[in-house]
Amino acid sequence: MTGDYKDFFLATPAEQTGACLCSKFWTSVYNWSHLTPLDLKNRSVGLGTESPRMGHAYFTLDGHKFRIFGGSIHYFRVPREYWRDRLLKLKACGFNTVTTYIPWNLHEPERGKFDFSGNLDLKAFVMIAEELGLWVILRPGPYVCAGKPDYDIRTVAYWLLQDPKSRIRTTDKGFVESVDRYFDLLVPIMVPLQYRHGGPVIAFQVENEYGTFNKDENYMPYIKEALLKRGIVELLLTSDLMNDVRKGQLKGALATVNQRTLCQRMFKLLHQVQGNMPILIMEFWIGWFDLWGFPHVTKNPHIIEYIASEFIQYELSFNVYMFHGGTNFGFLSGGTYVNKMHRTVVTSYDCEALLTEAGDYTEKYFRFRRLLGSLSEIPLPPLPDPTPKSVYPPVSMLHYLPLWETLHYLNEPFKLNLPVNMENLPLNNGSGQSFGFILYETKICSGGLLHVHVSDIGEVFLNDTVLASINSELTNVDIPAFTGCQLLRILVENQGRVAFSDRMQTEQKGITETITLNGVILKGFNIYCLEMKMNFLERLRSATWRSITDSHIGPAFYRGTLKAGASPKDTFLSLPGWNYAFVFINGRNLGRYWHIGPQKTLYLPGVWLHPEDNEIIVFEKTKKGSFIGFSDKPKL
């Protein structure tokens, strides 16, 4: 603990004029034609040995002072069947507001093709929150993750990377045209959900942590205007790291901050930026995500409670990030760079949140419930029952298919003279490939020094024999001498695009340069796209699967059956002895497993299981384990 928690600075209130920051929902020290000034509460705050009289502005709700006690839940990281349960638990903890990102990449998976159905039904999520008496803050982006690699850059549509000269998050013509097309679909969904229209949405965030990126002074005003002209009338927010508040501020929007603690400097910066406005900690980081190969991150619940109590003592508004993290199912984990090496976020987005990845209560939850409950004039709602768990019998994987025997169940390969990256392949209506694996094949007639540049990681095969692993640093492979002509295969995996910094402009995946053998450029490639969508897994059911042998080494699919009984429940898969795998249950991708940890289990929602028999398919890159195990507790 540092002394910063006690050293606060609150500016003396002063009359302010300027552009309107607020809808009729909000009032502040600003005196607009449709608002009334809010009386400020004076208080004594210690600053060194001085105790000056100071005060600050507050939000109001229908004329009454109102503080935002928010918690983040990302609907797209939680099975739809559990939305109500998680929101009920948010309400029962004493929170009055839920905040969520809106992921562009999922809502426009292909250029011009939009999806707001099923687990992406934003309106349904917001309406459940309203039914439960919660307010909502939406964070539509178009970019929703700047300072954190917790989610793939695909939160911006991946096909924007097709043109290496495109300038993401700027007023580049191609980018803003794509934003406008997306907003033309998204904003009409959000407009009737606003408070002024009788809905629960009280505020919208303009982009996310743009002060960290800060490449175009015209960009944030453009995004703000794009929201306003389509009918957004509620409070607009910006959200930045404390050191980037000045660079991320936007006239006509309330500046908020993202941080772990409360300190004197934050108040000084916010007052310098926007005078005496209400203070909102938009992201109060109570935990953090994990990276494969690094220790599990933990945050002391006592310290988190102490900091939250300080926020409450000084009557600040805050939003807990995350209240419930959920899961980066499928290929959705992002990437980052550590010591110049690409690293990947684990599948679980547990984040040491108040609710676990599976929605279970934690010590932090009960501490916050006690803290927020002490402020409530009425008793908090009763706690919803925990989600039941089950420990299923181990599943033996009885059959397998080497990757090479599944290629004809894919779509026809692209025949190209030179290899291209994922994003520039002519598929998905011209949008390219977003995620998964990509296989490049060509014939070679001699050994020697192979030079190939991949992003992120690849395996080089001569026919079906693995020769080496490669990445952005390891680019050379010695091909042994052989007779005749043989098949050179390079299997490349997209391990997550970097979701912040200038690197996001160059996050093309696959083979990104020409390939040479002994200095000669290789040509004539068959390129297979392994997106591993559900329809591909369905086609594999008609394949002739081999009986399991212990001798197979190399990429392969393994199949078994989980018998869940009459009433399936949540569980956690363990993969003892497996090396690097993706697990599919009834065609749904649970995410990545990697023996290096820290994560050792994968969350399996019971609502994704059928009564009795359930198909398990594991795609393992190197060597299988002996079975699939189950437990009622995660190992993160």
XYZ file of C-alpha atoms in Angstrom:
636
model
C 0.000 0.000 0.000
C 1.225 3.498 -0.748
C 0.392 6.893 0.635
C -1.241 7.811 -2.685
C -4.565 6.413 -1.492
C -4.790 9.164 1.135
C -3.407 12.094 -0.830
C -6.322 13.526 -2.757
C -6.817 16.797 -4.593
C -10.298 18.050 -5.409
C -10.492 21.326 -7.306
C -12.466 24.280 -6.032
C -15.725 24.499 -8.003
C -15.980 27.261 -10.556
C -18.524 28.390 -13.125
C -17.854 26.723 -16.464
C -19.119 27.269 -20.006
C -18.615 25.236 -23.170
C -20.119 22.582 -25.418
C -22.839 20.383 -23.938
C -21.598 17.187 -22.313
C -24.845 15.877 -20.962
C -28.314 14.663 -21.850
C -31.278 15.551 -19.657
C -30.351 12.485 -17.591
C -27.262 14.190 -16.216
C -26.514 17.455 -14.469
C -23.203 18.895 -13.371
C -21.730 22.249 -12.458
C -22.375 23.240 -16.074
C -25.534 25.352 -16.526
C -27.034 24.421 -19.879
C -30.394 25.585 -21.200
C -31.995 22.198 -20.523
C -30.154 21.468 -17.276
C -30.012 22.914 -13.793
C -26.784 23.388 -11.840
C -26.101 20.781 -9.195
C -25.296 22.000 -5.708
C -21.799 20.944 -4.756
C -21.003 19.268 -1.501
C -18.061 20.880 0.254
C -15.727 18.724 2.255
C -12.359 18.800 3.926
C -9.713 16.701 2.230
C -6.272 16.182 3.572
C -3.432 17.302 1.349
C -0.173 17.288 3.212
C -0.627 19.434 6.316
C -3.257 21.629 4.626
C -7.017 21.075 4.777
C -8.547 23.357 2.123
C -12.321 23.485 1.576
C -13.030 21.702 -1.691
C -15.865 20.128 -3.588
C -16.743 18.331 -6.822
C -19.719 17.676 -9.061
C -22.044 14.693 -9.032
C -24.253 12.868 -11.479
C -27.984 13.108 -10.859
C -30.850 10.809 -11.769
C -34.223 12.538 -12.093
C -32.952 15.367 -9.923
C -31.436 13.145 -7.238
C -27.740 12.650 -6.663
C -26.685 9.405 -8.316
C -23.474 7.425 -8.285
C -22.655 4.799 -10.874
C -21.736 1.485 -9.279
C -21.040 -0.465 -12.427
C -19.735 -3.885 -13.312
C -18.498 -5.120 -16.689
C -20.030 -8.211 -18.275
C -19.311 -8.910 -21.946
C -22.368 -10.681 -23.362
C -20.318 -12.285 -26.132
C -18.053 -14.019 -23.591
C -20.985 -15.620 -21.731
C -23.464 -18.222 -23.058
C -26.777 -16.477 -23.687
C -28.578 -18.918 -21.404
C -26.538 -17.526 -18.480
C -27.032 -13.796 -19.121
C -29.898 -13.527 -16.635
C -28.005 -15.446 -13.952
C -24.937 -13.207 -14.234
C -27.018 -10.000 -14.242
C -29.056 -11.189 -11.246
C -25.782 -11.744 -9.391
C -24.625 -8.249 -10.384
C -27.846 -6.801 -8.928
C -27.584 -8.927 -5.778
C -24.067 -7.621 -5.191
C -25.363 -4.044 -4.936
C -24.385 -2.736 -8.364
C -26.831 -0.502 -10.253
C -25.225 -0.490 -13.720
C -23.819 -3.031 -16.187
C -21.296 -2.029 -18.849
C -20.339 -3.963 -21.935
C -18.134 -3.729 -24.982
C -19.757 -4.274 -28.393
C -17.394 -6.314 -30.641
C -17.429 -5.165 -34.261
C -15.570 -8.278 -35.452
C -18.298 -10.607 -34.228
C -21.216 -8.482 -35.376
C -19.737 -8.109 -38.889
C -17.889 -11.421 -39.377
C -17.647 -10.811 -43.112
C -17.674 -7.510 -44.951
C -21.303 -6.430 -45.234
C -22.651 -9.490 -43.389
C -24.052 -8.611 -39.939
C -25.112 -10.793 -37.034
C -27.097 -9.634 -33.985
C -28.678 -12.997 -33.228
C -28.215 -15.719 -30.619
C -25.259 -15.023 -28.375
C -24.785 -11.693 -30.188
C -28.294 -10.372 -29.477
C -27.249 -7.076 -27.897
C -30.824 -5.841 -27.561
C -31.898 -8.962 -25.649
C -28.976 -8.552 -23.212
C -29.879 -4.907 -22.553
C -33.569 -5.729 -22.115
C -32.767 -8.380 -19.496
C -30.728 -5.759 -17.632
C -33.680 -3.350 -17.793
C -36.093 -6.023 -16.560
C -33.853 -6.550 -13.528
C -33.704 -2.817 -12.769
C -30.134 -2.188 -13.957
C -28.837 0.795 -15.890
C -26.582 0.145 -18.887
C -23.496 1.836 -20.337
C -22.604 0.720 -23.862
C -19.079 0.833 -25.281
C -19.607 0.426 -29.041
C -16.152 1.393 -30.209
C -15.735 0.854 -33.143
C -12.516 -0.182 -31.394
C -13.050 -1.540 -27.906
C -9.649 -2.662 -26.655
C -6.598 -0.410 -26.753
C -4.401 -0.737 -23.678
C -5.143 -4.432 -23.117
C -4.415 -7.459 -25.323
C -7.360 -9.320 -23.784
C -9.188 -9.609 -27.082
C -8.063 -10.047 -30.660
C -7.743 -6.942 -32.880
C -10.736 -8.495 -34.579
C -12.734 -6.216 -32.299
C -11.972 -4.131 -35.372
C -13.039 -6.074 -38.448
C -10.071 -8.259 -39.472
C -10.598 -7.701 -43.192
C -9.455 -4.093 -42.738
C -5.938 -5.571 -42.686
C -6.190 -6.640 -46.332
C -4.662 -3.338 -47.439
C -1.268 -2.853 -45.723
C -1.569 0.885 -46.406
C -4.884 1.224 -44.582
C -4.795 3.293 -41.406
C -6.954 1.742 -38.707
C -8.462 4.103 -36.113
C -7.977 7.203 -38.236
C -10.132 9.181 -40.649
C -8.611 7.217 -43.506
C -11.376 6.998 -46.113
C -11.516 3.218 -46.210
C -11.678 2.906 -42.440
C -14.402 5.467 -41.784
C -16.495 4.117 -44.659
C -16.404 0.732 -42.945
C -17.262 2.340 -39.600
C -20.186 4.196 -41.145
C -21.572 1.005 -42.677
C -21.302 -0.749 -39.297
C -22.863 2.155 -37.384
C -25.716 2.262 -39.907
C -26.691 -1.183 -38.565
C -25.596 -0.900 -34.928
C -26.828 2.533 -33.867
C -30.501 1.977 -34.840
C -30.441 -1.016 -32.471
C -29.106 1.162 -29.650
C -31.243 4.294 -30.167
C -34.562 2.969 -28.751
C -32.700 1.521 -25.749
C -31.697 5.007 -24.547
C -33.030 6.576 -21.342
C -34.734 9.390 -23.233
C -36.672 6.762 -25.185
C -37.711 4.857 -22.087
C -34.795 2.395 -22.081
C -32.008 1.658 -19.573
C -28.975 2.945 -21.512
C -27.638 6.057 -19.778
C -24.302 6.599 -21.553
C -22.156 5.639 -24.535
C -18.404 5.504 -24.761
C -16.740 7.076 -27.791
C -14.055 4.608 -28.916
C -11.692 3.237 -26.235
C -8.409 4.496 -24.791
C -7.676 6.498 -27.910
C -5.134 8.563 -25.995
C -2.862 5.514 -26.105
C -3.075 5.394 -29.914
C -3.518 9.100 -30.727
C -2.765 9.056 -34.462
C -5.401 11.444 -35.850
C -6.812 14.501 -34.079
C -9.895 14.384 -36.318
C -10.780 10.773 -35.556
C -12.517 11.054 -32.175
C -14.653 14.036 -33.285
C -15.652 11.984 -36.346
C -16.763 9.013 -34.221
C -18.661 11.304 -31.847
C -20.495 12.936 -34.735
C -21.194 9.514 -36.272
C -23.055 8.571 -33.088
C -24.891 11.876 -32.671
C -26.187 12.170 -36.215
C -27.645 8.672 -36.003
C -29.671 9.504 -32.907
C -27.507 9.013 -29.812
C -28.632 11.610 -27.229
C -27.306 10.320 -23.896
C -24.072 11.178 -22.135
C -20.921 10.525 -24.183
C -17.761 9.311 -22.445
C -14.114 8.887 -23.283
C -12.037 6.354 -21.392
C -8.252 6.493 -21.054
C -5.305 5.453 -18.979
C -4.466 8.209 -16.545
C -1.317 9.303 -18.392
C -3.267 9.538 -21.653
C -6.313 11.507 -20.479
C -5.164 14.739 -22.120
C -4.499 13.020 -25.447
C -7.791 11.129 -25.369
C -10.124 13.920 -24.237
C -12.913 14.988 -26.573
C -14.955 18.163 -26.538
C -18.537 17.199 -25.854
C -17.714 14.056 -23.871
C -16.948 13.377 -20.225
C -13.371 12.170 -19.661
C -13.103 9.051 -17.487
C -10.068 7.039 -16.396
C -9.015 3.393 -16.244
C -6.741 2.354 -13.380
C -6.063 0.140 -10.385
C -5.837 2.713 -7.588
C -6.917 6.153 -6.485
C -4.280 8.862 -6.342
C -3.834 12.607 -6.153
C -2.577 12.967 -9.715
C -5.791 11.590 -11.229
C -7.846 14.407 -9.716
C -5.381 17.029 -10.874
C -5.387 15.719 -14.445
C -9.164 15.459 -14.696
C -9.623 18.966 -13.287
C -7.075 20.375 -15.736
C -8.827 18.622 -18.626
C -12.474 19.449 -17.889
C -12.803 21.506 -14.735
C -15.124 20.375 -11.992
C -17.027 17.541 -13.643
C -18.297 14.291 -12.081
C -15.576 11.667 -11.702
C -16.036 8.162 -13.071
C -13.428 5.406 -12.877
C -14.563 3.680 -16.061
C -12.375 0.626 -15.498
C -11.460 -0.188 -11.917
C -9.086 -3.095 -12.526
C -9.655 -5.641 -9.800
C -7.777 -8.413 -11.631
C -6.012 -9.136 -14.901
C -5.862 -11.676 -17.692
C -3.192 -14.374 -18.035
C -0.719 -15.186 -20.807
C 0.301 -18.681 -21.850
C 3.644 -19.561 -20.282
C 3.406 -16.933 -17.527
C 2.234 -17.251 -13.897
C -1.448 -16.830 -13.042
C -2.174 -13.233 -12.013
C -3.850 -12.714 -8.635
C -5.071 -9.596 -6.804
C -5.499 -9.471 -3.044
C -9.236 -9.200 -2.222
C -8.520 -7.132 0.898
C -6.611 -4.508 -1.100
C -9.322 -4.397 -3.787
C -11.964 -3.865 -1.099
C -9.874 -1.114 0.494
C -9.527 0.793 -2.776
C -13.252 0.428 -3.508
C -14.059 1.745 -0.026
C -11.896 4.780 -0.795
C -13.892 5.418 -3.973
C -17.068 5.218 -1.929
C -15.729 7.422 0.860
C -14.940 10.190 -1.612
C -18.273 9.686 -3.376
C -16.839 8.747 -6.753
C -18.529 6.619 -9.400
C -16.743 3.506 -10.608
C -17.116 0.488 -12.860
C -15.512 -2.821 -11.857
C -13.556 -4.428 -14.692
C -14.437 -7.258 -14.730
C -17.447 -8.120 -12.609
C -17.693 -11.338 -14.641
C -15.097 -12.049 -17.300
C -16.356 -15.220 -18.941
C -14.401 -17.040 -21.619
C -12.526 -16.330 -24.839
C -14.175 -19.267 -26.567
C -12.873 -20.461 -29.906
C -9.998 -18.479 -31.389
C -10.935 -15.141 -29.812
C -7.999 -14.600 -27.434
C -5.770 -11.673 -28.305
C -2.006 -11.365 -28.392
C 0.719 -9.122 -27.059
C 4.486 -8.783 -27.231
C 6.741 -9.538 -24.278
C 10.489 -9.052 -24.803
C 9.834 -8.761 -28.561
C 8.116 -12.151 -28.662
C 4.463 -12.700 -29.498
C 2.498 -14.039 -26.540
C -1.108 -15.177 -26.391
C -3.853 -14.573 -23.834
C -5.208 -17.776 -22.313
C -8.690 -19.070 -23.097
C -10.185 -18.225 -19.720
C -11.112 -14.590 -19.144
C -11.679 -15.235 -15.443
C -9.563 -12.159 -14.676
C -9.858 -12.696 -10.898
C -13.298 -11.093 -11.287
C -16.069 -10.988 -8.672
C -17.708 -13.938 -10.407
C -15.532 -16.723 -11.750
C -15.416 -17.757 -15.376
C -18.307 -20.143 -14.633
C -20.316 -17.543 -12.691
C -19.429 -18.725 -9.184
C -19.099 -16.401 -6.198
C -15.683 -15.339 -4.944
C -14.322 -13.704 -1.806
C -14.208 -10.419 -3.729
C -17.915 -10.774 -4.511
C -18.893 -11.061 -0.866
C -16.621 -8.170 0.106
C -18.275 -5.924 -2.510
C -21.744 -7.110 -1.515
C -21.057 -6.159 2.077
C -19.554 -2.815 1.040
C -22.305 -1.801 -1.396
C -25.020 -3.250 0.768
C -24.029 -0.873 3.568
C -24.992 2.041 1.271
C -28.406 0.698 0.313
C -31.545 1.942 2.054
C -33.280 -1.366 1.287
C -31.942 -4.912 1.650
C -30.103 -6.293 -1.350
C -31.831 -9.029 -3.353
C -31.179 -12.595 -2.159
C -28.249 -14.405 -3.701
C -29.140 -16.569 -6.712
C -28.224 -20.220 -6.296
C -24.781 -21.223 -7.601
C -24.739 -22.874 -11.013
C -24.533 -26.637 -10.412
C -21.419 -28.498 -11.553
C -20.717 -32.114 -12.405
C -17.682 -34.396 -12.544
C -18.183 -36.705 -15.516
C -16.309 -39.988 -15.983
C -13.104 -39.703 -18.024
C -13.511 -39.974 -21.799
C -11.181 -42.150 -23.842
C -10.526 -40.943 -27.348
C -11.053 -44.071 -29.433
C -10.527 -42.783 -32.972
C -8.349 -40.293 -34.820
C -7.709 -38.748 -38.218
C -4.330 -37.310 -39.217
C -4.727 -33.757 -40.485
C -3.643 -34.809 -43.983
C -6.617 -37.181 -44.260
C -9.108 -34.410 -43.485
C -8.050 -31.955 -46.192
C -10.612 -33.162 -48.730
C -13.359 -32.353 -46.195
C -12.307 -28.711 -46.390
C -13.305 -26.416 -49.204
C -11.124 -26.706 -52.299
C -7.637 -25.268 -51.761
C -6.670 -21.992 -53.366
C -4.067 -22.486 -56.075
C -1.797 -19.453 -56.061
C 1.619 -18.812 -57.516
C 2.880 -17.189 -54.315
C 1.658 -17.600 -50.725
C -0.551 -14.868 -49.257
C -1.572 -14.087 -45.702
C -4.884 -15.141 -44.157
C -6.627 -11.837 -44.616
C -5.978 -11.706 -48.365
C -7.311 -15.120 -49.276
C -10.324 -14.923 -51.623
C -12.926 -16.455 -49.293
C -15.780 -15.361 -47.023
C -17.177 -13.054 -49.702
C -13.803 -11.423 -50.226
C -13.195 -10.842 -46.524
C -10.345 -13.348 -46.183
C -9.713 -15.677 -43.239
C -10.115 -14.332 -39.728
C -8.776 -17.017 -37.412
C -7.554 -20.585 -37.040
C -4.888 -22.335 -39.101
C -3.714 -22.122 -42.679
C -1.797 -24.822 -44.549
C 0.575 -24.065 -47.440
C 1.725 -26.872 -49.744
C 4.201 -26.910 -52.654
C 6.548 -29.434 -54.245
C 10.307 -29.221 -53.822
C 12.945 -31.371 -55.495
C 15.983 -30.778 -53.281
C 16.962 -30.111 -49.699
C 18.806 -27.083 -48.428
C 18.150 -23.877 -46.491
C 14.484 -22.893 -46.337
C 13.685 -19.302 -45.383
C 10.103 -18.510 -44.422
C 8.511 -15.746 -42.332
C 5.305 -16.657 -40.493
C 2.965 -14.926 -38.105
C 2.492 -16.273 -35.484
C 3.801 -19.832 -35.285
C 4.285 -22.594 -37.811
C 5.406 -26.188 -38.290
C 7.384 -27.273 -41.359
C 6.763 -30.770 -42.753
C 8.363 -32.828 -45.489
C 5.343 -34.860 -46.579
C 3.932 -35.801 -43.159
C 7.183 -35.685 -41.180
C 7.684 -32.626 -39.014
C 11.073 -30.926 -39.453
C 10.925 -27.795 -37.315
C 8.830 -25.167 -35.589
C 9.178 -21.578 -36.780
C 8.015 -18.132 -35.714
C 8.821 -14.494 -36.433
C 12.310 -14.948 -34.941
C 13.074 -18.472 -36.162
C 12.812 -18.190 -39.935
C 15.365 -20.700 -41.299
C 14.986 -24.480 -41.578
C 17.496 -27.037 -42.892
C 15.702 -29.399 -45.269
C 17.545 -32.782 -45.373
C 18.591 -34.255 -48.703
C 16.084 -36.563 -50.415
C 15.482 -38.147 -53.797
C 12.808 -37.197 -56.307
C 10.308 -34.461 -55.501
C 8.516 -34.235 -52.180
C 5.703 -32.204 -50.633
C 6.699 -29.235 -48.476
C 3.965 -28.340 -46.006
C 3.855 -25.354 -43.670
C 1.049 -25.244 -41.096
C 0.638 -21.752 -39.603
C -1.528 -20.760 -36.647
C -2.939 -17.334 -35.889
C -2.395 -17.137 -32.110
C -4.202 -13.828 -31.652
C -3.745 -10.404 -33.144
C -2.218 -7.665 -31.026
C -5.001 -5.431 -29.758
C -3.087 -2.235 -29.064
C -0.126 -0.091 -30.182
C 1.089 0.570 -33.723
C 1.526 -3.168 -34.295
C -2.189 -3.541 -34.944
C -1.631 -2.010 -38.389
C 0.618 -4.944 -39.381
C -1.140 -7.907 -37.752
C -1.599 -9.956 -40.915
C -1.349 -13.685 -40.173
C 0.028 -16.688 -42.028
C 3.006 -16.465 -44.387
C 3.720 -12.788 -44.904
C 6.699 -12.857 -47.320
C 7.967 -14.948 -50.218
C 9.504 -18.330 -49.333
C 12.973 -19.213 -50.575
C 14.880 -22.499 -50.774
C 18.603 -21.985 -51.246
C 17.820 -18.396 -52.215
C 15.331 -19.350 -54.950
C 11.709 -18.189 -54.555
C 9.269 -21.092 -54.256
C 6.089 -20.934 -56.359
C 2.956 -22.926 -57.055
C 1.056 -23.326 -53.775
C -2.080 -25.089 -52.641
C -3.467 -23.155 -49.659
C -6.006 -24.734 -47.292
C -8.041 -22.689 -44.802
C -8.622 -24.414 -41.474
C -11.123 -22.092 -39.815
C -12.569 -25.182 -38.072
C -16.129 -23.957 -38.280
C -19.007 -26.211 -37.255
C -19.854 -27.260 -40.821
C -16.332 -28.666 -41.289
C -16.635 -30.714 -38.091
C -20.004 -32.006 -39.277
C -18.408 -33.185 -42.538
C -15.768 -35.078 -40.558
C -18.483 -37.319 -39.133
C -18.671 -39.082 -42.496
C -14.921 -39.753 -42.549
C -13.393 -43.171 -41.957
C -11.786 -42.674 -38.573
C -8.802 -44.794 -37.576
C -8.554 -46.746 -34.355
C -6.264 -45.071 -31.850
C -2.581 -45.987 -31.828
C -0.011 -44.667 -29.394
C 2.563 -44.092 -32.101
C 1.030 -41.211 -34.060
C 2.988 -37.956 -33.861
C 1.756 -34.830 -35.630
C -1.412 -32.802 -36.126
C -4.558 -34.891 -35.912
C -8.204 -34.909 -34.854
C -9.287 -37.253 -32.041
C -12.862 -38.262 -31.270
C -14.674 -39.539 -28.196
C -18.092 -39.422 -26.526
C -19.050 -37.693 -23.287
C -22.087 -39.243 -21.595
C -23.671 -36.366 -19.672
C -26.760 -38.126 -18.332
C -30.289 -36.771 -18.378
C -29.493 -33.343 -16.859
C -26.182 -31.955 -18.152
C -24.343 -29.530 -15.888
C -21.318 -27.245 -16.131
C -17.932 -28.893 -15.839
C -14.229 -28.306 -16.498
C -12.157 -30.377 -18.905
C -8.603 -31.386 -18.117
C -6.229 -32.749 -20.748
C -3.493 -34.737 -18.979
C -0.667 -35.663 -21.320
C -1.942 -33.573 -24.219
C 0.414 -30.955 -25.619
C -1.366 -28.233 -27.607
C -4.990 -28.679 -28.493
C -8.374 -27.165 -29.311
C -11.438 -28.911 -27.924
C -14.813 -29.015 -29.713
C -18.010 -30.136 -27.967
C -20.912 -30.819 -30.330
C -19.144 -28.567 -32.832
C -18.558 -25.661 -30.408
C -14.950 -24.577 -29.951
C -14.128 -24.358 -26.219
C -10.760 -22.771 -26.945
C -7.041 -23.416 -26.725
C -5.262 -25.771 -24.316
C -1.459 -25.620 -23.914
C 0.553 -27.768 -21.553
C 2.785 -24.825 -20.579
C -0.077 -23.344 -18.540
C -0.938 -21.548 -16.397
C -4.473 -22.607 -17.387
C -4.971 -26.359 -16.997
C -8.735 -26.727 -17.509
C -11.283 -25.544 -20.083
C -14.753 -24.403 -19.037
C -17.616 -26.407 -20.563
C -21.056 -24.787 -20.067
C -23.714 -27.365 -19.292
C -26.162 -25.572 -21.608
C -23.966 -26.621 -24.543
C -24.360 -30.313 -23.697
C -27.063 -32.652 -24.911
C -28.711 -35.159 -22.598
C -26.723 -38.408 -22.749
C -24.222 -38.543 -25.676
C -22.008 -35.599 -26.682
C -19.331 -35.597 -29.358
C -15.852 -34.479 -28.307
C -13.316 -33.698 -31.032
C -9.807 -32.596 -30.100
C -7.435 -31.084 -32.618
C -3.951 -31.774 -31.235
C -0.893 -30.322 -32.960
C 1.711 -32.819 -31.769
C 0.975 -35.737 -29.404
C -2.254 -36.838 -27.758
C -2.840 -37.598 -24.104
C -4.463 -40.718 -22.754
C -7.947 -39.343 -21.972
C -10.100 -36.280 -21.259
C -10.783 -35.690 -17.570
C -13.451 -33.616 -15.805
C -13.691 -31.724 -12.540
C -16.119 -29.417 -10.772
C -13.471 -26.756 -10.159
C -11.197 -24.885 -12.574
C -7.415 -24.929 -12.445
C -6.217 -21.578 -13.758
